[in-house]
């Protein structure tokens, strides 16, 4: 899909396709290329993270997917339904039933109590007050806000406010959740709490999530798959391990370089496939390499990696790990 | 050498022509026009009756058909009776309630959100009006103003919402709102009087027209200022446009709207006094009465009652902007209070203590009269020369020069030339057209007369306001002293301080000019102070680093950088001076102001209409011209 801001979108796309840079296109046509020919598919239940620096077009991308801005070219399909072709009314129905968004600056309603903020999605659907408050209370409890329902958002701290944002998104029981840098405005410690909270919630609810961030560590922590975005394009899409072990461009490498691989990579990402699987000492596929170090130090015999169904799928020995440790330095 | 000078000489010559050509045109035009039309040429008022007769006919027709014609029976009369019913309904209710219940309500509305001080002020203000024996009039004025504010909100809110959602509507509305704010409110009196007849209704409608632009503007502004994320969030959860508007945008815009409106209330109170001219009830008539009897003290007493109404409305209204939930009283306390009030009503009515008990009356303020009379008798040495200076040295020479010495085409030409220089052909065309219209309908001499008075008052006001504003802008303590005085000058009806001016300087143009200066300088001081304060600290620091003295910094940096803002203040000063034209007319200033009053009193519809048109055109010319000057003063980077 494409998103071009400005008056001469066709000309801008032509120029861009001909291989010209964003700056050149802006100079020539007065148009900003927000999203340049991006294609992506997100699987049900997956957390898909889009990571990029400020101005790379992440917000534009997610706003296009949610149709908060209109695409210049392309299509958005949700369960086979074409969002781009929908009229206002149909789109409103989809938003009410299937979509939700959490915003960077929260976008809360300061004149409504926490509970009425949380219940907003149900309110516009016409759900009666008792029912929607009941549902909102359940969700507020889940995100750890019980007891605050009668406060107003501005009486809460930033982290709590974003919990309200989260509650508001969850109350409508959406299939797809969009997060546009939801934790960027928070202090580091609170940000970590919120990330853990989200992981906990996602484990329980298994929603489809599109998560925007400019923080690579956050991307690795939350994402099943990560897209690295630069100048409106995807440089690379893949799992954290794929990005780290095989960065496609210099740009991606720049990000991955500072990441301690033993901490991030899981056993399944570094193991030798097949290999020497004697099954004497087993580890799980999602154990981080760091946790394997003591085992290997204590005994040089290779470890066997088991998948979710406890079947052996590969092995890890000292050579693999020392290779990894060397590249970390 | 000679070959080298030749080419360099060409450029300066062209430069020279470009710089001086406009002035040559000016001088040439003036000489030619003056010579061919000669001095003392009266403007040929060719269109004198073009407007006057048909409007007089229309007035006569209106008067005989007011009760029978369908336009009235099905449109104006219902509006009129509705508005009138609302006003007298509120008024009657306020007078039916025992006085102490009214005072208690004035206290409790702000107090319910814990604005204790505001509540005390509101209640105290009402008590004052009762103590000096103006309770009934105060309640009538309160009713008139509340109804007007209510109507302005009811009409203005939807318009503002519409404009916020549709940029094209906003664009179309802008010139209309501009015009409504430029035209002095009293100009509306006559047409409203023609349509609605005598009474509260034309006064209320004039107030509504006057307060509508700020309500519409602030509603639009407030809605547009709502965080776009909140609006987007609402959209994202599937809210329809009206749902977003009513559940998110409008509630979030309320504080902006309320704060702005309470400013408007203050300004609109000036209309209350004048509204007496079209037969409105309330505090206006005691003020006019004390003017006619030259009773300064009573004028002040009644004027303060008007200020009291402003304070009550302002405090009560502001309390609705408070939305901090933790400030609200509990439901139980609320119910108890309401029960208490009801009890008060029952007891008060049963005991017959409804009217405010007579304690004093406004003769309490009579000693002030003696002070003013003393000042008149003992300050002659000061007031006489001052008055002579203004009349003999400024007013008469300027007026006679413009109407008798110069031929009228010269005046029109020079005005057009000035507008061309400042803005361009569009403004010049407008100005020339407007001036010719004024002349053609036979308003030339009266308009020049008014213009001269307005300009003298403006110049004096600027002479006072700019230095004072600079001082206030640089000195916080000064601000604390001057601020409340400015507030007072703006809220006390100007008719009140014109009374001592009349006594000191006798009837004529001088008291009008003095009152105008006092009233009109307020925004001049405020905006100048603002401009001085807004000068970026960096520029000031930079100047200091170069070793500039404070004086050099002030003259070389602060004032030039604040100049565009100061010019905007001058624009405001002129607009307020125009609004005072009618007040001057009441105390012997003559010209268009007096004609307005005369037309209202004698129902001279056609004549009054021409007078009003001339005033509107003058206001528009002055407004656009000063605005253009202010724009030119902006540094180039800001205009680009
Ligand atoms: N409404 C708009 N009009 C014009 N340009 C825009 C608009 N919104 C975003 N852009 C431009 O698109 C580019 C991408 O912006 P954005 O998606 O907000 O980046 P990110 O969220 O990654 O920081 C930026 O260069 C920005 O200036
Ligand atoms: Mg962004």
Short mmCIF file of C-alpha atoms in Angstrom, two decimals, chain B residues 280-570:
data_model
loop_
_atom_site.label_atom_id
_atom_site.label_comp_id
_atom_site.label_asym_id
_atom_site.label_seq_id
_atom_site.Cartn_x
_atom_site.Cartn_y
_atom_site.Cartn_z
CA UNK B 280 -35.77 48.84 28.25
CA UNK B 281 -36.47 48.49 31.97
CA UNK B 282 -33.81 48.38 34.61
CA UNK B 283 -30.79 50.29 35.80
CA UNK B 284 -30.36 52.37 32.67
CA UNK B 285 -33.05 54.86 33.57
CA UNK B 286 -31.66 55.82 36.98
CA UNK B 287 -28.30 56.42 35.31
CA UNK B 288 -29.79 58.59 32.59
CA UNK B 289 -31.91 60.35 35.17
CA UNK B 290 -28.87 61.24 37.26
CA UNK B 291 -27.12 62.47 34.12
CA UNK B 292 -30.03 64.75 33.33
CA UNK B 293 -30.05 66.05 36.91
CA UNK B 294 -26.24 66.27 37.03
CA UNK B 295 -26.17 64.12 40.16
CA UNK B 296 -22.73 62.59 40.10
CA UNK B 297 -23.21 60.67 43.34
CA UNK B 298 -26.43 59.00 42.28
CA UNK B 299 -24.93 58.25 38.90
CA UNK B 300 -22.09 56.45 40.64
CA UNK B 301 -24.52 54.63 42.91
CA UNK B 302 -26.51 53.34 39.95
CA UNK B 303 -23.37 52.69 37.92
CA UNK B 304 -21.99 50.52 40.70
CA UNK B 305 -25.26 48.60 40.69
CA UNK B 306 -24.64 47.82 37.02
CA UNK B 307 -21.14 46.69 37.91
CA UNK B 308 -22.73 44.52 40.60
CA UNK B 309 -24.90 42.83 37.98
CA UNK B 310 -21.80 42.21 35.90
CA UNK B 311 -20.06 40.66 38.89
CA UNK B 312 -22.97 38.40 39.75
CA UNK B 313 -23.32 37.16 36.18
CA UNK B 314 -19.59 36.73 35.80
CA UNK B 315 -19.09 34.75 39.01
CA UNK B 316 -22.14 32.57 38.52
CA UNK B 317 -21.25 31.90 34.92
CA UNK B 318 -17.62 31.11 35.66
CA UNK B 319 -18.62 28.55 38.24
CA UNK B 320 -20.04 26.45 35.41
CA UNK B 321 -16.59 26.23 33.89
CA UNK B 322 -15.25 24.44 36.98
CA UNK B 323 -15.33 20.77 36.30
CA UNK B 324 -12.92 19.42 38.80
CA UNK B 325 -15.17 16.70 40.23
CA UNK B 326 -13.51 16.62 43.61
CA UNK B 327 -14.69 20.19 44.12
CA UNK B 328 -18.34 19.35 43.87
CA UNK B 329 -20.49 19.15 46.97
CA UNK B 330 -22.17 15.89 47.83
CA UNK B 331 -25.65 15.12 46.65
CA UNK B 332 -26.94 15.18 50.20
CA UNK B 333 -25.61 18.65 50.88
CA UNK B 334 -27.14 19.75 47.60
CA UNK B 335 -30.56 18.39 48.50
CA UNK B 336 -30.41 19.93 51.96
CA UNK B 337 -29.53 23.30 50.49
CA UNK B 338 -32.38 23.16 48.02
CA UNK B 339 -34.73 22.24 50.83
CA UNK B 340 -33.39 25.18 52.82
CA UNK B 341 -33.98 27.54 49.91
CA UNK B 342 -37.53 26.28 49.46
CA UNK B 343 -38.11 26.77 53.17
CA UNK B 344 -36.78 30.29 52.82
CA UNK B 345 -39.18 31.00 49.99
CA UNK B 346 -42.18 29.71 51.94
CA UNK B 347 -41.27 31.58 55.10
CA UNK B 348 -40.37 34.76 53.23
CA UNK B 349 -43.61 34.78 51.26
CA UNK B 350 -45.66 33.88 54.32
CA UNK B 351 -44.17 36.66 56.41
CA UNK B 352 -44.43 39.10 53.53
CA UNK B 353 -40.73 39.96 53.64
CA UNK B 354 -40.19 39.74 49.91
CA UNK B 355 -39.06 43.22 49.04
CA UNK B 356 -35.68 44.38 50.08
CA UNK B 357 -36.13 46.39 53.26
CA UNK B 358 -35.48 50.09 52.82
CA UNK B 359 -32.20 50.80 54.53
CA UNK B 360 -30.71 53.69 52.64
CA UNK B 361 -31.32 54.98 49.19
CA UNK B 362 -29.03 56.35 46.58
CA UNK B 363 -28.99 59.80 48.15
CA UNK B 364 -26.32 58.16 50.29
CA UNK B 365 -23.91 59.16 47.55
CA UNK B 366 -24.99 62.80 47.40
CA UNK B 367 -21.91 64.16 49.21
CA UNK B 368 -19.96 63.29 46.08
CA UNK B 369 -22.01 65.90 44.26
CA UNK B 370 -20.70 68.57 46.60
CA UNK B 371 -17.14 67.49 45.97
CA UNK B 372 -17.66 67.76 42.22
CA UNK B 373 -19.28 71.16 42.54
CA UNK B 374 -16.38 72.26 44.71
CA UNK B 375 -13.96 71.02 42.08
CA UNK B 376 -15.87 72.89 39.38
CA UNK B 377 -15.66 76.12 41.32
CA UNK B 378 -12.07 75.77 42.38
CA UNK B 379 -10.39 74.10 39.45
CA UNK B 380 -11.47 76.61 36.81
CA UNK B 381 -7.86 77.62 36.28
CA UNK B 382 -7.24 74.09 35.07
CA UNK B 383 -10.44 73.03 33.39
CA UNK B 384 -10.95 76.22 31.40
CA UNK B 385 -7.63 76.26 29.55
CA UNK B 386 -7.86 72.52 28.98
CA UNK B 387 -11.32 72.81 27.53
CA UNK B 388 -10.33 75.81 25.40
CA UNK B 389 -7.29 74.02 24.14
CA UNK B 390 -9.31 71.05 22.96
CA UNK B 391 -12.10 73.07 21.41
CA UNK B 392 -10.29 76.11 20.04
CA UNK B 393 -6.94 74.63 19.16
CA UNK B 394 -7.84 71.09 18.13
CA UNK B 395 -11.47 70.44 17.39
CA UNK B 396 -12.67 73.57 15.61
CA UNK B 397 -9.61 74.09 13.40
CA UNK B 398 -9.52 70.43 12.37
CA UNK B 399 -13.22 70.28 11.62
CA UNK B 400 -13.26 73.55 9.68
CA UNK B 401 -10.13 72.64 7.79
CA UNK B 402 -11.63 69.37 6.63
CA UNK B 403 -15.11 70.66 5.84
CA UNK B 404 -14.52 74.26 4.74
CA UNK B 405 -10.92 74.86 3.69
CA UNK B 406 -10.42 71.64 1.79
CA UNK B 407 -12.72 70.70 -1.03
CA UNK B 408 -14.40 67.36 -0.33
CA UNK B 409 -12.77 65.61 -3.33
CA UNK B 410 -9.38 66.39 -1.79
CA UNK B 411 -10.33 64.63 1.44
CA UNK B 412 -11.59 61.60 -0.45
CA UNK B 413 -8.51 61.57 -2.64
CA UNK B 414 -6.06 61.77 0.25
CA UNK B 415 -7.89 59.03 2.16
CA UNK B 416 -7.87 56.80 -0.93
CA UNK B 417 -4.20 57.52 -1.50
CA UNK B 418 -3.33 56.62 2.09
CA UNK B 419 -5.22 53.35 1.87
CA UNK B 420 -3.53 52.50 -1.40
CA UNK B 421 -0.11 53.07 0.16
CA UNK B 422 -0.88 51.07 3.26
CA UNK B 423 -2.73 48.14 1.76
CA UNK B 424 -3.47 48.38 -1.93
CA UNK B 425 -6.14 49.14 -4.51
CA UNK B 426 -8.87 47.05 -2.85
CA UNK B 427 -8.85 49.02 0.40
CA UNK B 428 -8.51 52.30 -1.51
CA UNK B 429 -11.53 51.48 -3.64
CA UNK B 430 -13.54 50.50 -0.61
CA UNK B 431 -12.63 53.66 1.27
CA UNK B 432 -13.36 55.99 -1.63
CA UNK B 433 -16.64 54.22 -2.30
CA UNK B 434 -17.65 54.40 1.36
CA UNK B 435 -16.78 58.07 1.62
CA UNK B 436 -18.69 58.92 -1.55
CA UNK B 437 -21.68 57.03 -0.18
CA UNK B 438 -21.50 59.00 3.04
CA UNK B 439 -21.40 62.23 1.07
CA UNK B 440 -24.16 61.28 -1.29
CA UNK B 441 -26.62 60.46 1.47
CA UNK B 442 -25.96 63.90 2.95
CA UNK B 443 -23.90 62.85 5.94
CA UNK B 444 -20.62 64.48 4.94
CA UNK B 445 -20.38 67.31 7.45
CA UNK B 446 -21.78 65.29 10.35
CA UNK B 447 -19.40 62.45 9.60
CA UNK B 448 -16.34 64.64 9.41
CA UNK B 449 -17.42 66.20 12.70
CA UNK B 450 -17.70 62.78 14.33
CA UNK B 451 -14.49 61.62 12.75
CA UNK B 452 -12.58 64.60 14.10
CA UNK B 453 -13.89 63.96 17.61
CA UNK B 454 -13.09 60.29 17.41
CA UNK B 455 -9.60 60.95 16.14
CA UNK B 456 -8.86 63.59 18.79
CA UNK B 457 -10.07 61.21 21.48
CA UNK B 458 -8.05 58.38 19.98
CA UNK B 459 -4.89 60.44 19.84
CA UNK B 460 -5.30 61.57 23.43
CA UNK B 461 -6.08 58.02 24.51
CA UNK B 462 -3.00 56.70 22.74
CA UNK B 463 -0.85 59.43 24.26
CA UNK B 464 -1.99 58.28 27.69
CA UNK B 465 -2.25 54.58 27.00
CA UNK B 466 1.01 53.73 25.26
CA UNK B 467 3.41 55.13 27.87
CA UNK B 468 1.20 53.77 30.63
CA UNK B 469 1.10 50.40 28.90
CA UNK B 470 4.87 50.34 28.52
CA UNK B 471 5.23 51.15 32.18
CA UNK B 472 2.71 48.49 33.22
CA UNK B 473 4.30 45.99 30.88
CA UNK B 474 7.68 46.39 32.54
CA UNK B 475 6.60 46.70 36.12
CA UNK B 476 4.54 44.06 37.91
CA UNK B 477 3.70 46.29 40.84
CA UNK B 478 2.38 48.94 38.50
CA UNK B 479 0.17 46.31 36.95
CA UNK B 480 -1.32 45.44 40.31
CA UNK B 481 -2.26 49.07 40.79
CA UNK B 482 -3.52 49.85 37.30
CA UNK B 483 -5.25 46.55 36.55
CA UNK B 484 -8.30 47.03 38.81
CA UNK B 485 -8.62 50.65 37.69
CA UNK B 486 -8.79 49.53 34.10
CA UNK B 487 -11.37 46.90 35.04
CA UNK B 488 -13.45 49.58 36.69
CA UNK B 489 -13.22 51.93 33.71
CA UNK B 490 -14.37 49.15 31.46
CA UNK B 491 -17.32 47.97 33.53
CA UNK B 492 -18.69 51.17 35.04
CA UNK B 493 -20.99 52.54 32.35
CA UNK B 494 -19.23 55.46 30.72
CA UNK B 495 -22.34 57.59 31.24
CA UNK B 496 -21.43 57.57 34.90
CA UNK B 497 -18.08 59.20 34.57
CA UNK B 498 -19.38 61.56 31.98
CA UNK B 499 -21.51 63.21 34.69
CA UNK B 500 -18.61 64.86 36.56
CA UNK B 501 -17.03 65.65 33.21
CA UNK B 502 -20.17 67.53 32.21
CA UNK B 503 -20.21 69.41 35.47
CA UNK B 504 -16.54 70.31 35.24
CA UNK B 505 -16.42 71.22 31.58
CA UNK B 506 -20.05 72.09 30.80
CA UNK B 507 -22.00 70.62 27.93
CA UNK B 508 -20.13 70.40 24.63
CA UNK B 509 -17.60 68.22 22.87
CA UNK B 510 -15.12 68.14 25.77
CA UNK B 511 -16.91 65.85 28.26
CA UNK B 512 -17.59 63.39 25.46
CA UNK B 513 -13.95 63.39 24.47
CA UNK B 514 -12.82 62.93 28.07
CA UNK B 515 -15.19 60.04 28.68
CA UNK B 516 -14.13 58.51 25.39
CA UNK B 517 -10.46 58.77 26.31
CA UNK B 518 -11.07 57.11 29.68
CA UNK B 519 -13.10 54.30 28.19
CA UNK B 520 -11.10 53.72 25.03
CA UNK B 521 -7.64 53.78 26.56
CA UNK B 522 -8.25 50.55 28.46
CA UNK B 523 -7.43 48.14 25.64
CA UNK B 524 -4.63 50.45 24.58
CA UNK B 525 -2.93 50.06 27.95
CA UNK B 526 -3.60 46.32 28.13
CA UNK B 527 -2.42 45.45 24.67
CA UNK B 528 0.64 47.67 24.84
CA UNK B 529 1.63 46.03 28.12
CA UNK B 530 1.10 42.65 26.53
CA UNK B 531 3.19 43.59 23.51
CA UNK B 532 6.05 44.81 25.68
CA UNK B 533 5.93 41.70 27.80
CA UNK B 534 5.88 39.41 24.79
CA UNK B 535 9.13 40.75 23.37
CA UNK B 536 11.39 37.73 23.37
CA UNK B 537 13.79 37.79 26.29
CA UNK B 538 16.61 36.79 23.95
CA UNK B 539 16.35 40.00 21.95
CA UNK B 540 16.45 42.02 25.14
CA UNK B 541 19.42 40.05 26.42
CA UNK B 542 21.20 40.49 23.11
CA UNK B 543 20.73 44.22 23.33
CA UNK B 544 22.11 44.19 26.86
CA UNK B 545 25.14 42.19 25.83
CA UNK B 546 26.04 44.98 23.46
CA UNK B 547 26.04 47.33 26.42
CA UNK B 548 22.77 49.11 25.66
CA UNK B 549 21.34 51.19 28.47
CA UNK B 550 17.83 50.25 29.64
CA UNK B 551 16.57 53.29 27.75
CA UNK B 552 18.28 52.21 24.57
CA UNK B 553 16.92 48.71 24.98
CA UNK B 554 13.43 50.09 25.46
CA UNK B 555 13.51 52.43 22.49
CA UNK B 556 15.63 50.31 20.20
CA UNK B 557 14.36 46.81 20.90
CA UNK B 558 11.29 46.55 23.04
CA UNK B 559 9.10 49.20 21.45
CA UNK B 560 9.91 48.38 17.81
CA UNK B 561 9.31 44.69 18.42
CA UNK B 562 6.07 45.43 20.24
CA UNK B 563 4.92 47.94 17.60
CA UNK B 564 2.59 45.63 15.66
CA UNK B 565 0.88 44.56 18.86
CA UNK B 566 0.60 48.17 19.99
CA UNK B 567 -0.96 49.03 16.65
CA UNK B 568 -3.54 46.31 17.19
CA UNK B 569 -4.27 48.07 20.48
CA UNK B 570 -4.79 51.34 18.62
#
